[in-house]
Tab-separated table of C-alpha atoms and ligand atoms in Angstrom:
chain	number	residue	atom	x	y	z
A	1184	UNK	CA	80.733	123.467	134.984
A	1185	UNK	CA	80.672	123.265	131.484
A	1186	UNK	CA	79.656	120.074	129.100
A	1187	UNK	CA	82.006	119.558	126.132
A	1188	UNK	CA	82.238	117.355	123.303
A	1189	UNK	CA	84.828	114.718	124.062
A	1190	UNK	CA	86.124	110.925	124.138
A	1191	UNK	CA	86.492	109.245	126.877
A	1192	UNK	CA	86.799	105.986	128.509
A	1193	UNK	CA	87.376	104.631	132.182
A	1194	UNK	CA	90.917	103.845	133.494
A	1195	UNK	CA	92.530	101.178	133.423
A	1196	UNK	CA	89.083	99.303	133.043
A	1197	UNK	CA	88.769	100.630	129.549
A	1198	UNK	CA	85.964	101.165	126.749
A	1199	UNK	CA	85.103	104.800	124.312
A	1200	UNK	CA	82.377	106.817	124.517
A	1201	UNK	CA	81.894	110.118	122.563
A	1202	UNK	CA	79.624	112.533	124.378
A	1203	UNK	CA	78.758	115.722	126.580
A	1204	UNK	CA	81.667	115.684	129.203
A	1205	UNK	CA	81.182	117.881	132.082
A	1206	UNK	CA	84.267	119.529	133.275
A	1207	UNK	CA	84.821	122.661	135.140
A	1208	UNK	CA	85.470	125.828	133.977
A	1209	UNK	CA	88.617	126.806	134.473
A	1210	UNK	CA	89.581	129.272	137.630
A	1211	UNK	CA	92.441	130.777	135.684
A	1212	UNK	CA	94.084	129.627	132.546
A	1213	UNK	CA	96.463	131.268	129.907
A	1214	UNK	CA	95.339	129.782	126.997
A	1215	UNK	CA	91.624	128.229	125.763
A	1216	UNK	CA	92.659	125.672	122.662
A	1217	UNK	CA	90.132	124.444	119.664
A	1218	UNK	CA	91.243	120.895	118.906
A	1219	UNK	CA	91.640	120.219	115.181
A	1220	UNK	CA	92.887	117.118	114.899
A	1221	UNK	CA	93.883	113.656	117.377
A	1222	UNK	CA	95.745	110.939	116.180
A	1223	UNK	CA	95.198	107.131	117.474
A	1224	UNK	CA	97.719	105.319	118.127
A	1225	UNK	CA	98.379	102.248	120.072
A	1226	UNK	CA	98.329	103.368	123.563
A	1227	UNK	CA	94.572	104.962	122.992
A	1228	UNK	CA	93.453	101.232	121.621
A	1229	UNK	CA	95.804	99.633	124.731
A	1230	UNK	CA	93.609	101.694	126.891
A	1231	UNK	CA	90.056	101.389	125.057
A	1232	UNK	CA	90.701	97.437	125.521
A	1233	UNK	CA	91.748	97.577	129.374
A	1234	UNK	CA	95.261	96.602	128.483
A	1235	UNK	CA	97.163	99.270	130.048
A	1236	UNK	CA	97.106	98.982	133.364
A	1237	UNK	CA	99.057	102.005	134.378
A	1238	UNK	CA	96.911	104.589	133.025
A	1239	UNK	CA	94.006	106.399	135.690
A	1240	UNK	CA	91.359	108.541	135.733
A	1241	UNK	CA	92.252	112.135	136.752
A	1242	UNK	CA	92.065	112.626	140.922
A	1243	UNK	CA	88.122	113.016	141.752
A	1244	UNK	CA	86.821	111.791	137.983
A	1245	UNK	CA	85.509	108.538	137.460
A	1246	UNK	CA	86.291	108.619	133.336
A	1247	UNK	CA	89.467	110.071	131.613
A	1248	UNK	CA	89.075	112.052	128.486
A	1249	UNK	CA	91.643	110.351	125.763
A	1250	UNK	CA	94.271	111.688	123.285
A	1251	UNK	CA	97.736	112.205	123.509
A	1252	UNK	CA	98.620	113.233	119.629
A	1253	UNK	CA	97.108	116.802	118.968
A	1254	UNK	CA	96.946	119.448	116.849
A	1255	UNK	CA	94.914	122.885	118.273
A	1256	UNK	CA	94.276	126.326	117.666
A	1257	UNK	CA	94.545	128.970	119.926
A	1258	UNK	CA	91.218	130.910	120.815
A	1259	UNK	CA	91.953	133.274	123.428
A	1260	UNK	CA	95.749	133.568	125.411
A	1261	UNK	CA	95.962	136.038	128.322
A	1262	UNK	CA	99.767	136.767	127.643
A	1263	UNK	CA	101.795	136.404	124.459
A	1264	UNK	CA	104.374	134.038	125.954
A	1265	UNK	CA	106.517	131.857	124.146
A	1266	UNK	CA	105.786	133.530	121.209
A	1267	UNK	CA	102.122	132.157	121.110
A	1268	UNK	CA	99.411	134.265	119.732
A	1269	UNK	CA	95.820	133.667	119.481
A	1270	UNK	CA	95.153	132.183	115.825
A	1271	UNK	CA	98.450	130.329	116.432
A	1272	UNK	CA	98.397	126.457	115.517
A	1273	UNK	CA	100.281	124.680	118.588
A	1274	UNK	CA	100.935	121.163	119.257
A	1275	UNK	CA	100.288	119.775	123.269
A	1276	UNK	CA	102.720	118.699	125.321
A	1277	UNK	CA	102.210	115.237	126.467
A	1278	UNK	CA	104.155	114.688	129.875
A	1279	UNK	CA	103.922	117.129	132.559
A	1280	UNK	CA	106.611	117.585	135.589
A	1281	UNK	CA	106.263	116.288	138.545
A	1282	UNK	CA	109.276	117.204	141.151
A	1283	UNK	CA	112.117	115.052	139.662
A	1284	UNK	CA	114.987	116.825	139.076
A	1285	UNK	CA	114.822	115.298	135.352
A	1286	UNK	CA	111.166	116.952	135.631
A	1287	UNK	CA	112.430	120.103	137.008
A	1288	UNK	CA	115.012	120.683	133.779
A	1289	UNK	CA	112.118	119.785	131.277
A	1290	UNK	CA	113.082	116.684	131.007
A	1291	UNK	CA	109.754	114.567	131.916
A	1292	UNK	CA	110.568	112.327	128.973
A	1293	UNK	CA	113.656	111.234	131.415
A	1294	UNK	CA	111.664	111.405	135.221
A	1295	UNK	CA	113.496	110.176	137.876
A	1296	UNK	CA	110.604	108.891	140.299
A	1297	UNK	CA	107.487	107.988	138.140
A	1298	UNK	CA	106.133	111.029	139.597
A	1299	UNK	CA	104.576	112.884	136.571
A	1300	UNK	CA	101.354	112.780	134.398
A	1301	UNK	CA	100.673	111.835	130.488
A	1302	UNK	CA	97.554	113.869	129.212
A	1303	UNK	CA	95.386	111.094	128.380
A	1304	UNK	CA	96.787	108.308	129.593
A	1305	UNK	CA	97.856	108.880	133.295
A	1306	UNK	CA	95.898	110.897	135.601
A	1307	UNK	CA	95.187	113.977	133.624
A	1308	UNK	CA	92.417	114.607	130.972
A	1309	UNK	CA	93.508	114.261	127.209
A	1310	UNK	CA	93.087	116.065	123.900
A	1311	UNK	CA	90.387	114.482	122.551
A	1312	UNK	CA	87.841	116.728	123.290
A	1313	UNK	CA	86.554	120.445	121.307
A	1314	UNK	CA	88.069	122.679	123.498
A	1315	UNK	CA	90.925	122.684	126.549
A	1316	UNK	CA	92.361	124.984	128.236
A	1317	UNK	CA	96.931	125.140	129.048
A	1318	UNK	CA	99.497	127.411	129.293
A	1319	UNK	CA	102.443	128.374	126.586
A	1320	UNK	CA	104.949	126.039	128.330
A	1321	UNK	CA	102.861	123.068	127.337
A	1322	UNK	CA	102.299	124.191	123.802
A	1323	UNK	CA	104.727	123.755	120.819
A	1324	UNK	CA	104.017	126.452	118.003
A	1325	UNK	CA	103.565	125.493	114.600
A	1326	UNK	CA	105.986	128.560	112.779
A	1327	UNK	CA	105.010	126.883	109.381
A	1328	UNK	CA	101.386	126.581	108.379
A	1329	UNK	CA	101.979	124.905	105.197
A	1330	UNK	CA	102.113	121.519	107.118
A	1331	UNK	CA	99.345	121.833	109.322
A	1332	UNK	CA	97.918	118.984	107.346
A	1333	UNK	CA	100.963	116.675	109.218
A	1334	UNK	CA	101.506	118.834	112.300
A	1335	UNK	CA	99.829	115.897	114.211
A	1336	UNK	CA	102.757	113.354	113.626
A	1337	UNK	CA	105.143	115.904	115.548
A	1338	UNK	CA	103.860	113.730	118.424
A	1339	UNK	CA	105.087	110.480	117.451
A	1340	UNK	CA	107.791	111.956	115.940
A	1341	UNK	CA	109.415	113.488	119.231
A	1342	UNK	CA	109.908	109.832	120.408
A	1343	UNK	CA	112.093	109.057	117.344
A	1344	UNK	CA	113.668	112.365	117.775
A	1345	UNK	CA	114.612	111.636	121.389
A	1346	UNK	CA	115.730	107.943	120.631
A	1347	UNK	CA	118.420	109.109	117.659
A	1348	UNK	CA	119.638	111.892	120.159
A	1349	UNK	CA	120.177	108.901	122.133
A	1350	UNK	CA	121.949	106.364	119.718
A	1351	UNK	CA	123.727	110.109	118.771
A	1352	UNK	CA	125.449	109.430	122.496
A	1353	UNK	CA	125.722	105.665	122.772
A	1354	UNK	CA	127.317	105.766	118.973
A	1355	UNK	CA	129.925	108.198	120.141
A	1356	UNK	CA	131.613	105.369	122.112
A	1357	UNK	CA	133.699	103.734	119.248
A	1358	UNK	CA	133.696	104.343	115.277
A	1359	UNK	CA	130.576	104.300	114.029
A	1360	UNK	CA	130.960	105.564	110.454
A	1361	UNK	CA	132.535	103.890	107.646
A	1362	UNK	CA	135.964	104.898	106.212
A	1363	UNK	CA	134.493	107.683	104.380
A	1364	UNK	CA	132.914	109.277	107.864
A	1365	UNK	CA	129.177	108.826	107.298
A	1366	UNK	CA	126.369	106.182	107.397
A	1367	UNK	CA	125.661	105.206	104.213
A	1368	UNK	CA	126.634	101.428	103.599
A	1369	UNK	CA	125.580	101.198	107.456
A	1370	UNK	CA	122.243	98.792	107.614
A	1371	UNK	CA	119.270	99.910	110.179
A	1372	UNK	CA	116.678	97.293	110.100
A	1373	UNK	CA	112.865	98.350	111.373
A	1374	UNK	CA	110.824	95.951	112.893
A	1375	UNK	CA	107.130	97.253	112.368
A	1376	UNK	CA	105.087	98.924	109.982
A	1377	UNK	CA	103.078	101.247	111.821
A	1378	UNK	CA	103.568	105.205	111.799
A	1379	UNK	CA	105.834	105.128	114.469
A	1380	UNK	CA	108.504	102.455	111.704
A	1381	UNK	CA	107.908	104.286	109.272
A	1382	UNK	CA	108.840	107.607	110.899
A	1383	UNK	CA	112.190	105.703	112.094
A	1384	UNK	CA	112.658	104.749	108.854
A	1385	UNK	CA	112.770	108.409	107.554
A	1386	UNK	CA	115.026	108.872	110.179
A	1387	UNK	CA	117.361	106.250	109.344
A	1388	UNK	CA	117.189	106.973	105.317
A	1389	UNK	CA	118.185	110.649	106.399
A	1390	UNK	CA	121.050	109.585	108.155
A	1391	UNK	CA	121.989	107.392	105.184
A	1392	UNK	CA	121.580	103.798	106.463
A	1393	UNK	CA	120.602	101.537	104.032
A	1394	UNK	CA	117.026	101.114	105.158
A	1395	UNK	CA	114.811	97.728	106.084
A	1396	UNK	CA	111.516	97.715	107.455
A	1397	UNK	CA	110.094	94.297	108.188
A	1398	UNK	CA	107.152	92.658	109.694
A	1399	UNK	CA	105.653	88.983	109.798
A	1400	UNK	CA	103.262	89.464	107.258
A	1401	UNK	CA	103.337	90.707	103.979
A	1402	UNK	CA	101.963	94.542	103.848
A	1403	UNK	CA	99.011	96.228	101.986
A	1404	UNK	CA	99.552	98.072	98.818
A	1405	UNK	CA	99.138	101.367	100.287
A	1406	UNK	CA	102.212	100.787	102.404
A	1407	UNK	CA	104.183	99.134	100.005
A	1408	UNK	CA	103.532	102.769	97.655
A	1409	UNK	CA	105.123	104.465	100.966
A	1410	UNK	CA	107.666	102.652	101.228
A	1411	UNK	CA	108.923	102.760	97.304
A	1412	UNK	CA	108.365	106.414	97.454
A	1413	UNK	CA	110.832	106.888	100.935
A	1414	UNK	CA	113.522	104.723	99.410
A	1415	UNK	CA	113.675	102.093	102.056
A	1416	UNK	CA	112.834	98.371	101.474
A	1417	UNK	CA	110.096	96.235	102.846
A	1418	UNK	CA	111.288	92.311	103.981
A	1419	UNK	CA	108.406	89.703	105.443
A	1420	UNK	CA	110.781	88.137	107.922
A	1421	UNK	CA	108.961	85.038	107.980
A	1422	UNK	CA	109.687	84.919	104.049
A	1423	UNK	CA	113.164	86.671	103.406
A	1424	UNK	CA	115.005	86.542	107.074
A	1425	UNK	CA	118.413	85.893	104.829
A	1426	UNK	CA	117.962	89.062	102.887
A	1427	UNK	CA	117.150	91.089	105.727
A	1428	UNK	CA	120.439	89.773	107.499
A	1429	UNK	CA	122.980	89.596	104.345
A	1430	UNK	CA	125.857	91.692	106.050
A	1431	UNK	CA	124.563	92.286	109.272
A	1432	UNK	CA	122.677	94.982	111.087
A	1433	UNK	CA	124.556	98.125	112.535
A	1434	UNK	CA	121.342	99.477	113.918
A	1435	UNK	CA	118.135	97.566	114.767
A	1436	UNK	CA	115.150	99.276	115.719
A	1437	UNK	CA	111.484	97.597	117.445
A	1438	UNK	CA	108.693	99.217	117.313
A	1439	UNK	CA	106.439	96.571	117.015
A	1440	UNK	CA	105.066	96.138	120.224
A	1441	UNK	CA	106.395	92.676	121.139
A	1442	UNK	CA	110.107	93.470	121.604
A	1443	UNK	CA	111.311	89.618	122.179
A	1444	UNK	CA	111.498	90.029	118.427
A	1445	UNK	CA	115.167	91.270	118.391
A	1446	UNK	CA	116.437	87.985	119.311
A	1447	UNK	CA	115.269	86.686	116.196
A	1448	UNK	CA	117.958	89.500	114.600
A	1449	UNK	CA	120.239	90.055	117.611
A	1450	UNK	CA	123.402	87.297	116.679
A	1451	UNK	CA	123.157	89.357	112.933
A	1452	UNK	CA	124.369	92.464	114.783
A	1453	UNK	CA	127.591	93.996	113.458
A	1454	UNK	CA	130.153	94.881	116.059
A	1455	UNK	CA	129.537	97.797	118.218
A	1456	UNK	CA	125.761	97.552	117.008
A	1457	UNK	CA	122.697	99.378	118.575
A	1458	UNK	CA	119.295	98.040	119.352
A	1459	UNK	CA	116.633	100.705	120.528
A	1460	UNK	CA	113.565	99.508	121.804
A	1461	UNK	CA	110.615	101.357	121.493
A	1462	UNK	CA	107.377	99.710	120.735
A	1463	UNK	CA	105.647	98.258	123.905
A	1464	UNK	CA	101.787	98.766	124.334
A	1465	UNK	CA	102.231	98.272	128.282
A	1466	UNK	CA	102.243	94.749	128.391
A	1467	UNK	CA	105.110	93.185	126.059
A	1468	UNK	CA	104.533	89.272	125.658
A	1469	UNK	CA	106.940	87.131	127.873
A	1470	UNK	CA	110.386	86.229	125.703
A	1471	UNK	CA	112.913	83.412	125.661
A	1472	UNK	CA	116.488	84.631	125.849
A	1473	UNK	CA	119.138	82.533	124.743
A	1474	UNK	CA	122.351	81.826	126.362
A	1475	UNK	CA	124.289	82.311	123.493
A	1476	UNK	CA	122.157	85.865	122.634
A	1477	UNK	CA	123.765	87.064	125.909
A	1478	UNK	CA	127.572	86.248	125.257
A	1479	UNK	CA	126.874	87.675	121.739
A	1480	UNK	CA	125.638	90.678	122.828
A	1481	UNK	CA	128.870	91.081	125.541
A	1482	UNK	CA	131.211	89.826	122.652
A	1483	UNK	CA	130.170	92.255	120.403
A	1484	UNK	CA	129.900	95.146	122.573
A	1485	UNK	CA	126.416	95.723	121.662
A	1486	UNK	CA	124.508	98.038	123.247
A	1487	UNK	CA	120.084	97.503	124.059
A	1488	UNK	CA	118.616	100.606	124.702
A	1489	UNK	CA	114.720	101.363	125.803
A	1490	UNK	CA	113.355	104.833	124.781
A	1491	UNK	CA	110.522	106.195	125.900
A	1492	UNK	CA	108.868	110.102	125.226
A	1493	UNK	CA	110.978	113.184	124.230
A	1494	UNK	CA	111.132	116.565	125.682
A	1495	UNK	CA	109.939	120.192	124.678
A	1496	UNK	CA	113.134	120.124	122.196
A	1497	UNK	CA	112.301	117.173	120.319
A	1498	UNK	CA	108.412	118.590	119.523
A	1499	UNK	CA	110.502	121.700	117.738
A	1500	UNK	CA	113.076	119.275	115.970
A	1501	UNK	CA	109.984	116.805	114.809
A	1502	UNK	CA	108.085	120.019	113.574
A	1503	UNK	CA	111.437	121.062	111.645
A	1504	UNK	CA	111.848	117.516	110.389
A	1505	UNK	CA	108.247	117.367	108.884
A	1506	UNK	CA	108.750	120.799	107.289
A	1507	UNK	CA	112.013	119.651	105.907
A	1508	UNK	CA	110.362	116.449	104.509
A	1509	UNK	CA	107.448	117.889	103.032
A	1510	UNK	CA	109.844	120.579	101.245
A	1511	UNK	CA	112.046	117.332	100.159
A	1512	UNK	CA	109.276	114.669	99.692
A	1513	UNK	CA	106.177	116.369	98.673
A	1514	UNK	CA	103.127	114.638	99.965
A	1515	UNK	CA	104.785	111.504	101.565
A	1516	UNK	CA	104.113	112.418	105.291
A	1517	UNK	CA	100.431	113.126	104.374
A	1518	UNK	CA	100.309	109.733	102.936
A	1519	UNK	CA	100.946	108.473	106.645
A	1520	UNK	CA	97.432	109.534	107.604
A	1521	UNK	CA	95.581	106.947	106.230
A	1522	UNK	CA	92.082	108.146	107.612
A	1523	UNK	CA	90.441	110.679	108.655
A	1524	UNK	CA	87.498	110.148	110.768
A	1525	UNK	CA	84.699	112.047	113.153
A	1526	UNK	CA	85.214	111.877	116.908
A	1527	UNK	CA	82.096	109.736	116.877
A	1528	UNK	CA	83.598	107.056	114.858
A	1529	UNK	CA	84.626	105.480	118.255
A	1530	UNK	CA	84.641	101.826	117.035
A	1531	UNK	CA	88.263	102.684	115.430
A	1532	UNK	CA	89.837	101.699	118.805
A	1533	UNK	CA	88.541	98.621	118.532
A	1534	UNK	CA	88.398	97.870	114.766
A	1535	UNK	CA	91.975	98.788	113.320
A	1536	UNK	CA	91.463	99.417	109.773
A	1537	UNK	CA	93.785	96.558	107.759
A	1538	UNK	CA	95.405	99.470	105.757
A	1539	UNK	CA	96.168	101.899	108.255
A	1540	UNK	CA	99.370	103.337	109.047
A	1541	UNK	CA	97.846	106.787	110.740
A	1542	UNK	CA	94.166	107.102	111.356
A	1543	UNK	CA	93.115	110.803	112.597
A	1544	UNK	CA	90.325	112.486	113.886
A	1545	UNK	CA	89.008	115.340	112.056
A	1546	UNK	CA	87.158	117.929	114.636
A	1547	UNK	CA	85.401	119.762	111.810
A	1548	UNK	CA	83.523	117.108	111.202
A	1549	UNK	CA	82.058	116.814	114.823
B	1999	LIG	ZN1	109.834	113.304	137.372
C-alpha cells in the first residue's frame, strides 16, 4: 500500500476531503502519471453535495478519489506505445469499456448497456490525486506544449466535439446552409455561461453562426470581456427574450443544467432546427411541456438531441481545436480558467466563486 495525496469524497453520499489516501501499489502498470492540473466542474460539486446519485465508490473502497478533467505528466512508461514517452504531457481518458459492442469499438461515449466506468464519478478512482498509474490507450498526448497552460479544457471540450459531430449527421438530413453554402447568417443561441457555453460558443462562431449566449441573470465583467473578445453576444433572457429570438434560432444549444429551458425558445426554432441538450448535473428539475411545443416541434421537423461524453477521437480534435484557437485568439482560452487553486482549497465545491467560468487546481502548489 501506498498513501497519496488526493481528494476524495464518499459516493453518492457526498462531501471533500484532501488527505493521505491509501491505495495499493500497483501489480503491473504501463504508465505512473504526475497530475498537474484538475479542473472542477459541475459533476465534482453534483457529487461533493450528494446530488448525483449514480456515481459509487470503486468495488471494496468505502471513498472515491474525484476528478474527471486532467492534465498529467508521464514519470515512468514500460513501453513507448501510442507514441507516449516519459516527460510526455497526456490528458486521461474519462470513460472506460465495459463489453458493449459501442465499448468494444472505443466508443464508451455511446455504451450500449450502462456497463462501463467514469474515473471519478462511477466506480473507479479519479484524477485528483499526485500520482496514478494507466496505460497509453487511456492517455491522449499533448503534441503541442505551448498550450499546456489550456490542455485541461480538452476534457470539456471532447463533449462539444462529439455533440457537433452529431448535429454534423442530424444536419445532413435537409439543407442546412444558406444560399451561399455555409453558416453564417445561421443563428445558434447558448443557454449558459459556464465553460462548457462558452466552449460551444467557440464552436458555433467557428462554424459561422451568428452567436448568442444567454442566461437569466446578467453576467460579471470578466465574462462579459470574454465574450467581446470571441465575437459572440451576451442576452439576459429575462431582459431581452425579443432580441435573442428576432429571426429565429437554427441551432439551440443547453448547457445550463436545467434543460426545461428550451421550451422557453423552442416555438422560435427555424425550420429543420436542432436542439442539443447537454447540461444536466444528474438530476434536471421536473418541466412543463406544452401541447402546442409538441406539434411545433413535429411541424417543423425539428430535431432534440441529448449528448453525452466523446470518444478517444474527440480528446485529439479538442487538443487541435485549442491549439488552433490559441494560434488564432491569443490568450482567450486561458482567460476561461478563472482560478487557480491548491488541492486543499476543498471548500470550492461548495462555494462557487461568483466570477468563475473555469476554476483549476494547481498540483505545484500542493
Ligand atoms: Zn458499454
Amino acid at each position: 500500500m501506498s498513501k497519496v495525496k488526493a481528494i476524495t469524497t464518499d459516493a453518492p453520499t457526498g462531501g471533500a476531503v484532501y488527505g493521505d489516501f491509501e491505495l495499493p501499489d500497483p501489480e503491473h502498470y504501463s504508465a505512473k502519471l504526475k497530475t498537474i492540473y484538475n479542473g472542477i466542474c459541475g459533476t465534482d460539486r453534483g457529487m461533493v453535495a450528494g446530488a448525483l446519485p449514480f456515481a459509487y465508490n470503486p468495488e471494496g473502497y468505502k471513498r472515491l478519489v474525484l476528478g474527471h478533467e486532467a492534465l498529467a505528466q508521464v514519470v515512468e512508461i514500460e513501453k513507448n506505445e501510442f507514441g507516449i514517452r516519459s516527460g510526455d504531457y497526456v490528458v486521461p481518458i474519462v470513460r472506460r469499456p465495459g463489453k458493449c459492442v459501442n465499448c468494444r469499438i472505443g466508443r464508451m461515449d455511446n455504451c450500449t448497456d450502462g456497463d462501463k466506468h467514469e474515473a471519478g464519478i462511477t466506480g473507479m478512482h479519479g484524477f485528483m490525486r499526485e500520482y496514478f498509474y494507466d496505460t497509453p490507450e487511456n492517455l491522449v498526448k499533448v503534441q503541442d506544449n505551448s498550450i499546456l497552460d489550456v490542455a485541461v479544457l480538452a476534457e470539456p471540450l471532447k463533449n462539444v466535439e462529439k455533440a457537433f459531430e452529431v448535429f454534423n449527421k442530424i444536419s445532413e438530413r435537409s439543407i442546412f446552409l444558406n444560399d451561399f453554402g455555409t453558416y453564417e447568417d445561421k443563428k445558434a443561441v447558448i443557454i449558459g455561461t459556464g465553460s462548457e457555453a462558452f466552449l460551444y460558443s467557440f464552436f458555433a462562431r467557428d462554424y459561422g453562426f451568428d452567436t448568442i449566449l444567454t442566461n437569466r441573470h446578467p453576467i460579471p465583467d470578466q465574462k462579459t470581456v470574454m465574450v467581446d473578445k470571441s465575437g459572440v453576444e451576451f442576452y439576459d433572457y429575462t431582459k431581452d427574450m425579443d432580441k435573442i429570438l428576432e429571426g429565429g434560432i437554427d441551432l439551440l444549444i443547453d448547457t445550463s443544467g436545467h434543460p426545461g429551458t428550451i421550451f422557453q425558445f423552442i416555438r422560435k426554432l427555424n425550420h429543420n432546427g436542432i436542439t442539443i441538450l447537454f447540461g444536466t448535473n444528474g438530476k434536471a428539475p421536473a418541466t412543463d411541456v406544452d401541447g402546442a411545443d409538441i406539434d411545433y416541434l413535429i411541424e417543423n421537423n425539428i430535431t432534440l438531441m441529448g449528448s453525452v461524453d466523446g470518444a478517444r477521437e474527440h480528446y485529439f480534435k479538442a487538443l487541435e481545436h485549442l491549439r488552433n484557437w490559441r494560434h488564432n485568439y491569443g490568450d482567450i482560452m486561458k482567460d476561461l480558467i478563472t482560478k487557480k487553486i491548491p488541492p486543499s482549497d476543498v471548500e470550492i465545491f461548495s462555494n462557487k466563486p461568483g466570477d468563475e467560468i473555469k476554476t483549476i487546481i494547481d498540483w505545484s502548489k500542493a
